[in-house]
Short mmCIF file of C-alpha atoms in Angstrom, two decimals:
data_model
loop_
_atom_site.label_atom_id
_atom_site.label_comp_id
_atom_site.label_asym_id
_atom_site.label_seq_id
_atom_site.Cartn_x
_atom_site.Cartn_y
_atom_site.Cartn_z
CA MET A 8 0.00 0.00 0.00
CA THR A 9 1.35 3.42 -0.93
CA VAL A 10 0.25 6.85 0.18
CA PRO A 11 0.25 9.72 -2.32
CA PRO A 12 2.82 12.23 -1.07
CA THR A 13 0.30 15.03 -1.48
CA GLN A 14 -2.23 13.34 0.81
CA SER A 15 -3.32 15.56 3.64
CA ALA A 16 -5.79 15.37 6.48
CA THR A 17 -7.56 17.82 8.69
CA SER A 18 -7.31 17.92 12.45
CA ASP A 19 -10.45 15.74 12.52
CA ALA A 20 -8.16 12.87 11.48
CA THR A 21 -6.01 13.14 14.60
CA ALA A 22 -5.01 9.67 15.75
CA ARG A 23 -6.96 8.51 18.77
CA SER A 24 -5.27 5.24 19.66
CA ARG A 25 -1.81 6.81 19.99
CA VAL A 26 -0.46 10.24 20.93
CA MET A 27 1.86 11.25 18.11
CA PHE A 28 4.27 14.17 17.98
CA ALA A 29 6.49 15.15 15.08
CA ALA A 30 9.68 16.78 16.33
CA ALA A 31 9.93 19.78 14.00
CA HIS A 32 12.95 21.46 12.43
CA VAL A 33 13.48 25.21 12.18
CA VAL A 34 14.02 27.10 8.93
CA ALA A 35 17.07 29.36 8.98
CA ASP A 36 16.99 32.87 7.57
CA PRO A 37 19.15 32.61 4.43
CA ALA A 38 19.69 36.37 4.32
CA VAL A 39 21.66 36.30 7.58
CA PRO A 40 25.14 34.71 7.88
CA GLN A 41 24.84 31.40 9.73
CA GLY A 42 27.79 29.89 11.57
CA PRO A 43 28.66 28.00 14.75
CA ASP A 44 29.55 31.20 16.60
CA THR A 45 26.71 33.43 15.39
CA PRO A 46 23.31 33.92 17.02
CA ALA A 47 20.56 31.79 15.51
CA ALA A 48 18.63 33.62 12.79
CA VAL A 49 15.25 32.02 12.05
CA ASP A 50 12.87 32.49 9.13
CA TRP A 51 9.79 32.72 11.31
CA ASP A 52 7.22 32.68 8.51
CA ALA A 53 8.57 29.46 6.98
CA THR A 54 9.15 27.87 10.38
CA LEU A 55 5.58 28.48 11.54
CA ALA A 56 4.13 27.49 8.17
CA PHE A 57 5.77 24.08 8.53
CA ARG A 58 4.18 23.62 11.95
CA ARG A 59 0.78 24.46 10.50
CA HIS A 60 1.45 21.77 7.89
CA LEU A 61 2.08 19.19 10.64
CA TRP A 62 -1.04 20.19 12.55
CA SER A 63 -3.14 20.03 9.37
CA LEU A 64 -2.23 16.34 9.14
CA GLY A 65 -3.47 15.69 12.67
CA LEU A 66 -0.02 15.31 14.24
CA GLY A 67 1.16 17.02 17.39
CA VAL A 68 4.25 19.22 17.24
CA ALA A 69 7.23 18.78 19.56
CA ASP A 70 9.20 21.99 19.38
CA ALA A 71 12.43 23.55 20.58
CA MET A 72 13.98 20.11 20.92
CA ASP A 73 16.85 18.21 19.31
CA THR A 74 15.39 18.23 15.79
CA ALA A 75 15.11 22.02 16.02
CA GLN A 76 18.90 22.09 16.63
CA ARG A 77 18.50 22.78 20.33
CA GLY A 78 22.00 22.74 21.77
CA ALA A 79 23.40 22.63 18.23
CA GLY A 80 22.80 26.16 16.98
CA LEU A 81 19.36 27.12 18.29
CA ASP A 82 20.37 29.21 21.32
CA TRP A 83 18.05 29.96 24.23
CA PRO A 84 17.00 33.46 23.05
CA ALA A 85 15.87 32.00 19.71
CA ALA A 86 14.32 28.94 21.39
CA ARG A 87 12.36 31.22 23.71
CA LYS A 88 10.92 33.12 20.73
CA LEU A 89 10.17 29.84 18.97
CA ILE A 90 8.22 28.51 21.95
CA ALA A 91 6.18 31.71 22.32
CA ARG A 92 5.39 32.02 18.61
CA CYS A 93 4.59 28.34 18.21
CA GLY A 94 2.34 28.53 21.26
CA ALA A 95 0.34 31.34 19.66
CA GLU A 96 0.02 29.34 16.42
CA ALA A 97 -1.08 26.24 18.32
CA ARG A 98 -3.82 28.19 20.08
CA ALA A 99 -4.98 29.65 16.78
CA VAL A 100 -5.41 26.27 15.09
CA GLY A 101 -6.12 24.05 18.10
CA GLY A 102 -2.89 22.12 17.60
CA LEU A 103 -1.25 19.78 20.10
CA LEU A 104 2.08 21.25 21.24
CA ALA A 105 4.89 20.13 23.54
CA CYS A 106 8.10 22.12 23.96
CA GLY A 107 11.48 21.38 25.44
CA ALA A 108 12.60 22.90 28.72
CA GLY A 109 16.26 22.49 29.56
CA THR A 110 19.27 24.27 30.98
CA ASP A 111 21.09 25.51 27.87
CA GLN A 112 20.98 29.16 28.98
CA LEU A 113 23.56 28.41 31.68
CA ASP A 114 26.94 30.08 31.20
CA PRO A 115 29.40 27.29 30.35
CA ALA A 116 32.14 29.32 32.02
CA GLU A 117 30.41 28.99 35.39
CA GLU A 118 30.51 25.81 37.45
CA PRO A 119 27.05 24.21 37.35
CA THR A 120 25.41 23.48 40.68
CA ILE A 121 22.13 21.81 41.57
CA ALA A 122 20.67 25.21 42.48
CA ARG A 123 21.67 26.76 39.14
CA ILE A 124 20.41 23.75 37.19
CA VAL A 125 17.03 23.79 38.95
CA ALA A 126 16.70 27.55 38.44
CA ALA A 127 17.52 27.22 34.74
CA TYR A 128 14.92 24.49 34.30
CA GLU A 129 12.36 26.58 36.21
CA GLN A 130 12.93 29.58 33.94
CA GLN A 131 12.40 27.52 30.81
CA ILE A 132 9.41 25.65 32.26
CA GLU A 133 7.72 29.00 32.89
CA VAL A 134 8.26 30.02 29.25
CA VAL A 135 6.82 26.74 27.97
CA GLU A 136 3.82 26.82 30.29
CA ASP A 137 3.10 30.48 29.52
CA ALA A 138 2.98 29.50 25.84
CA GLY A 139 0.26 26.96 26.66
CA ALA A 140 2.47 24.02 25.72
CA GLN A 141 3.14 20.76 27.51
CA VAL A 142 6.60 20.62 29.10
CA VAL A 143 9.18 18.14 27.87
CA LEU A 144 11.91 18.01 30.53
CA MET A 145 14.91 17.61 28.25
CA ALA A 146 18.08 15.90 29.35
CA SER A 147 20.57 18.45 30.71
CA ARG A 148 24.25 18.42 29.77
CA ALA A 149 24.97 20.45 32.90
CA LEU A 150 23.23 17.86 35.08
CA ALA A 151 25.08 15.03 33.38
CA ALA A 152 28.35 16.84 34.06
CA ILE A 153 27.87 17.17 37.83
CA ALA A 154 25.97 13.97 38.63
CA ARG A 155 28.88 11.55 38.88
CA GLY A 156 29.97 8.92 41.33
CA PRO A 157 28.05 6.96 43.97
CA GLU A 158 25.68 9.85 44.76
CA ALA A 159 24.72 10.50 41.15
CA GLY A 160 21.36 8.79 41.38
CA ALA A 161 20.42 10.95 44.36
CA VAL A 162 21.29 14.10 42.41
CA TYR A 163 18.91 13.19 39.59
CA ALA A 164 16.22 12.27 42.10
CA GLU A 165 16.62 15.64 43.82
CA VAL A 166 16.53 17.73 40.64
CA TYR A 167 13.54 16.00 39.10
CA GLY A 168 11.87 15.75 42.49
CA ARG A 169 12.06 19.53 42.85
CA LEU A 170 10.82 20.25 39.32
CA LEU A 171 7.94 17.83 38.75
CA PRO A 172 5.66 18.95 41.63
CA GLN A 173 5.76 22.54 40.31
CA LEU A 174 4.26 21.75 36.90
CA ARG A 175 0.82 22.92 35.85
CA GLN A 176 0.24 19.69 33.93
CA PRO A 177 2.10 16.36 33.71
CA ALA A 178 5.35 16.49 31.76
CA ILE A 179 7.16 14.25 29.35
CA LEU A 180 10.60 13.18 30.56
CA HIS A 181 13.33 12.60 27.99
CA TRP A 182 16.15 10.09 27.87
CA LEU A 183 18.32 11.13 24.94
CA GLY A 184 20.96 8.49 24.30
CA THR A 185 24.60 9.06 23.48
CA PRO A 186 24.17 8.39 19.72
CA PHE A 187 22.23 11.66 19.66
CA ASP A 188 24.39 13.55 22.19
CA PRO A 189 27.65 12.06 23.56
CA ALA A 190 27.68 14.72 26.30
CA LEU A 191 24.78 12.88 27.94
CA GLU A 192 26.84 9.76 28.66
CA GLY A 193 25.82 8.30 32.01
CA TYR A 194 22.48 10.09 32.23
CA TRP A 195 20.38 9.09 35.23
CA GLY A 196 23.66 8.58 37.04
CA SER A 197 25.22 5.50 35.46
CA PRO A 198 26.77 4.38 32.16
CA ASP A 199 25.19 0.99 32.85
CA LEU A 200 21.87 1.25 31.00
CA ASP A 201 20.18 -1.26 33.30
CA VAL A 202 21.07 0.83 36.34
CA ALA A 203 20.11 4.04 34.52
CA ALA A 204 16.73 2.60 33.52
CA ALA A 205 16.03 1.52 37.10
CA ARG A 206 16.79 5.02 38.37
CA LEU A 207 14.58 6.62 35.71
CA LEU A 208 11.73 4.28 36.64
CA GLY A 209 12.24 5.11 40.31
CA ILE A 210 11.81 8.83 39.59
CA ILE A 211 8.71 8.18 37.53
CA ARG A 212 7.14 5.95 40.19
CA ALA A 213 7.82 8.56 42.86
CA HIS A 214 6.09 11.27 40.81
CA ALA A 215 3.69 9.33 38.57
CA ALA A 216 0.91 11.91 38.89
CA GLN A 217 3.21 14.58 37.43
CA VAL A 218 4.54 12.42 34.56
CA ASP A 219 2.53 12.04 31.37
CA GLY A 220 5.20 9.87 29.83
CA VAL A 221 8.84 9.39 28.95
CA LYS A 222 10.46 9.72 25.55
CA VAL A 223 13.14 7.07 25.12
CA SER A 224 15.71 7.80 22.40
CA LEU A 225 18.19 4.94 22.73
CA LEU A 226 17.75 3.22 19.33
CA ASP A 227 17.35 -0.01 21.33
CA SER A 228 13.89 -1.50 20.85
CA ALA A 229 14.30 -4.32 23.38
CA ARG A 230 15.29 -1.90 26.14
CA GLU A 231 12.43 0.44 25.23
CA ILE A 232 9.93 -2.40 25.46
CA ALA A 233 11.32 -3.44 28.86
CA ILE A 234 10.93 0.12 30.16
CA ARG A 235 7.45 0.39 28.66
CA ARG A 236 6.28 -2.74 30.47
CA ALA A 237 7.69 -1.49 33.77
CA LEU A 238 5.99 1.93 33.72
CA PRO A 239 3.23 2.70 36.22
CA ALA A 240 -0.30 2.51 34.88
CA GLY A 241 -1.24 5.64 32.98
CA VAL A 242 2.32 6.71 32.15
CA ARG A 243 3.06 6.61 28.43
CA LEU A 244 6.19 5.50 26.62
CA TYR A 245 6.89 7.86 23.72
CA THR A 246 9.23 6.16 21.32
CA GLY A 247 12.15 8.22 20.08
CA ASP A 248 13.56 5.21 18.21
CA ASP A 249 13.94 6.26 14.59
CA PHE A 250 15.13 2.77 13.63
CA HIS A 251 12.29 0.61 14.99
CA TYR A 252 9.30 2.96 15.23
CA PRO A 253 6.74 0.92 13.23
CA GLU A 254 6.99 -2.17 15.42
CA LEU A 255 7.12 -0.14 18.63
CA ILE A 256 4.07 1.95 17.75
CA LYS A 257 2.14 -1.10 16.58
CA GLY A 258 3.02 -2.85 19.83
CA ASP A 259 2.35 -6.35 21.07
CA GLU A 260 -0.01 -8.20 23.38
CA HIS A 261 1.49 -6.33 26.37
CA GLY A 262 1.18 -2.78 25.05
CA PHE A 263 2.48 -0.22 22.59
CA SER A 264 4.48 2.98 22.37
CA HIS A 265 3.20 6.43 21.56
CA ALA A 266 5.64 8.56 19.55
CA LEU A 267 7.74 11.71 19.59
CA LEU A 268 9.93 11.31 16.54
CA GLY A 269 12.25 13.32 14.34
CA ILE A 270 11.51 11.05 11.38
CA PHE A 271 7.88 12.21 11.51
CA ASP A 272 9.09 15.63 10.28
CA PRO A 273 9.91 14.42 6.73
CA ILE A 274 7.36 11.57 6.60
CA ALA A 275 4.47 13.45 8.19
CA ALA A 276 1.87 12.51 5.56
CA GLN A 277 2.81 8.82 5.73
CA ALA A 278 2.81 8.90 9.54
CA ALA A 279 -0.65 10.46 9.65
CA ALA A 280 -2.04 7.96 7.14
CA ALA A 281 -0.49 5.01 9.00
CA LEU A 282 -1.90 6.16 12.31
CA ALA A 283 -5.35 6.58 10.78
CA VAL A 284 -5.48 2.95 9.64
CA LEU A 285 -4.02 1.81 12.96
CA ASP A 286 -6.94 3.55 14.67
CA GLN A 287 -9.15 1.26 12.60
CA GLY A 288 -7.18 -1.82 13.67
CA ASP A 289 -5.68 -2.42 10.23
CA THR A 290 -2.13 -3.40 11.16
CA ALA A 291 -1.35 -4.76 7.69
CA ALA A 292 -2.08 -1.38 6.11
CA PHE A 293 -0.09 0.32 8.88
CA ASP A 294 2.93 -1.84 8.04
CA ALA A 295 2.50 -1.26 4.31
CA ILE A 296 2.52 2.52 4.75
CA LEU A 297 5.35 2.92 7.26
CA GLY A 298 7.55 -0.02 6.19
CA PRO A 299 8.97 1.72 3.09
CA THR A 300 10.06 4.69 5.22
CA VAL A 301 12.36 2.65 7.47
CA PRO A 302 15.37 2.42 5.07
CA LEU A 303 15.16 6.20 4.65
CA SER A 304 15.07 6.74 8.41
CA ARG A 305 17.95 4.37 9.07
CA HIS A 306 20.11 6.25 6.58
CA LEU A 307 18.97 9.62 7.89
CA PHE A 308 19.94 8.66 11.45
CA SER A 309 23.10 6.73 10.56
CA ALA A 310 26.26 7.49 12.52
CA PRO A 311 27.18 10.08 13.50
CA THR A 312 23.51 10.16 14.47
CA SER A 313 23.64 13.70 15.88
CA ARG A 314 23.99 14.97 12.30
CA TYR A 315 20.55 13.68 11.27
CA LYS A 316 19.20 17.23 11.47
CA THR A 317 21.04 18.09 8.26
CA GLY A 318 19.11 15.37 6.45
CA VAL A 319 15.78 16.47 7.93
CA VAL A 320 16.26 20.00 6.60
CA PHE A 321 17.53 18.69 3.26
CA LEU A 322 14.37 16.60 2.83
CA ALA A 323 12.23 19.65 3.69
CA TYR A 324 14.08 21.51 0.93
CA LEU A 325 13.51 18.69 -1.57
CA ALA A 326 9.82 18.52 -0.58
CA GLY A 327 9.31 22.24 -1.18
CA HIS A 328 8.66 23.24 2.42
CA GLN A 329 11.47 25.80 2.15
CA ASP A 330 13.25 27.37 -0.80
CA HIS A 331 16.85 27.00 0.33
CA PHE A 332 19.20 24.54 2.00
CA THR A 333 20.73 26.74 4.68
CA MET A 334 20.77 25.84 8.35
CA ILE A 335 21.39 27.50 11.66
CA ALA A 336 25.08 27.24 12.62
CA GLY A 337 25.90 26.33 9.02
CA ALA A 338 24.90 22.74 9.78
CA GLN A 339 24.03 22.06 6.13
CA ARG A 340 27.71 21.16 5.80
CA ASN A 341 27.46 18.31 8.31
CA ARG A 342 26.62 15.58 5.77
CA SER A 343 28.41 14.72 2.53
CA THR A 344 26.93 15.16 -0.92
CA GLU A 345 26.97 11.38 -1.26
CA HIS A 346 24.91 11.01 1.90
CA LEU A 347 22.37 13.53 0.62
CA ALA A 348 22.13 11.84 -2.78
CA GLU A 349 21.29 8.56 -1.06
CA LEU A 350 18.66 10.36 1.01
CA HIS A 351 17.09 11.60 -2.21
CA ARG A 352 17.04 8.08 -3.66
CA LEU A 353 15.47 6.60 -0.53
CA ALA A 354 12.94 9.44 -0.30
CA GLN A 355 11.85 8.65 -3.85
CA GLN A 356 11.59 4.98 -2.95
CA ALA A 357 9.48 5.81 0.12
CA ASN A 358 7.25 8.11 -1.97
CA ILE A 359 7.47 11.03 0.43
CA LEU A 360 8.24 13.81 -2.08
CA PRO A 361 5.15 15.81 -3.13
CA ASP A 362 6.79 17.05 -6.34
CA PRO A 363 9.38 14.53 -7.59
CA GLU A 364 10.46 16.80 -10.46
CA LEU A 365 11.16 19.70 -8.11
CA ALA A 366 13.11 17.35 -5.84
CA ARG A 367 15.20 16.09 -8.78
CA ASP A 368 15.96 19.64 -9.89
CA ARG A 369 17.07 20.61 -6.40
CA MET A 370 19.16 17.46 -6.01
CA ASN A 371 20.81 18.12 -9.36
CA LYS A 372 21.61 21.65 -8.26
CA ILE A 373 23.39 20.29 -5.20
CA LEU A 374 25.33 17.85 -7.35
CA THR A 375 26.16 20.47 -10.00
CA ASP A 376 27.34 22.94 -7.39
CA GLY A 377 29.60 20.23 -6.00
CA GLY A 378 28.17 20.41 -2.52
CA HIS A 379 26.25 22.85 -0.35
CA SER A 380 27.29 26.25 0.95
#
């Protein structure tokens, strides 16, 4: 079964059996120099238009997170504007919105402390909640840096234990694995993933009323399933596994995962269509729609996985969602021309490009130019 790439749906088609967020990218302003040491310059019109596209398909939007280059070019002043503007758009269209709250405004020259980390989280939580969005408590590099040794688990328990009771509505916790961000090695207080998972589950059980769910981005389906089965009743597992998402969302006799995925940015139409048939109990159609997107996703998120954002923006360019291939921090240079050409081939194979001729012309321009500026 194939889905026409131009297929769209209204918000009436929002999936009901699963909660589904697409982690959305930001569109850089091509008129402003973009580099690793320059403030983020965002094309707000194009960025918000893409979010309206996602909402029109019935998907939720997860914003100001990793796919939006948070911690990789999207600085806190720009993220703050993004959250506020996206919140206003969500209210206008009735769209589901979750936004990341972290600690990236902390001065890296200052020694992080528990007090500073909690205060930074609190500042960002207030911005997210004032925008009317659900809070995603993102993993903190500063917290990972100080929570070491035998007392590390207690540090995480203290920080999350101070934050969760303050929230206006239950939050989504986030475990972002080292393939996505090596600076988060040992999150939850141990490099041993079994120990880390046990500590995460302990925090969730202690504050279950304040936790809507946890996004697990480890690219390890067996571990995700084990965590999912151990969660307290009513707490959701949001898959962040861009390698195994169809099987995890479909689930098994013991349960299923909801989703908060970067791959849903470029395959939004296919994701919406797959979720619609899953709502009807048609798992064969679900597999037929999402299955062809998996080779594309595996290439997109291939090592070094943290560079997947370049591919997400490139696919948005090929699909006509933006008229240039420029990224915040100059991140369009983070993947080779060969990698991008293979993305184009797999995108064609997965039938995700609304205008194949436009995509071919833009791919040929990249090849003719000998790369990307």
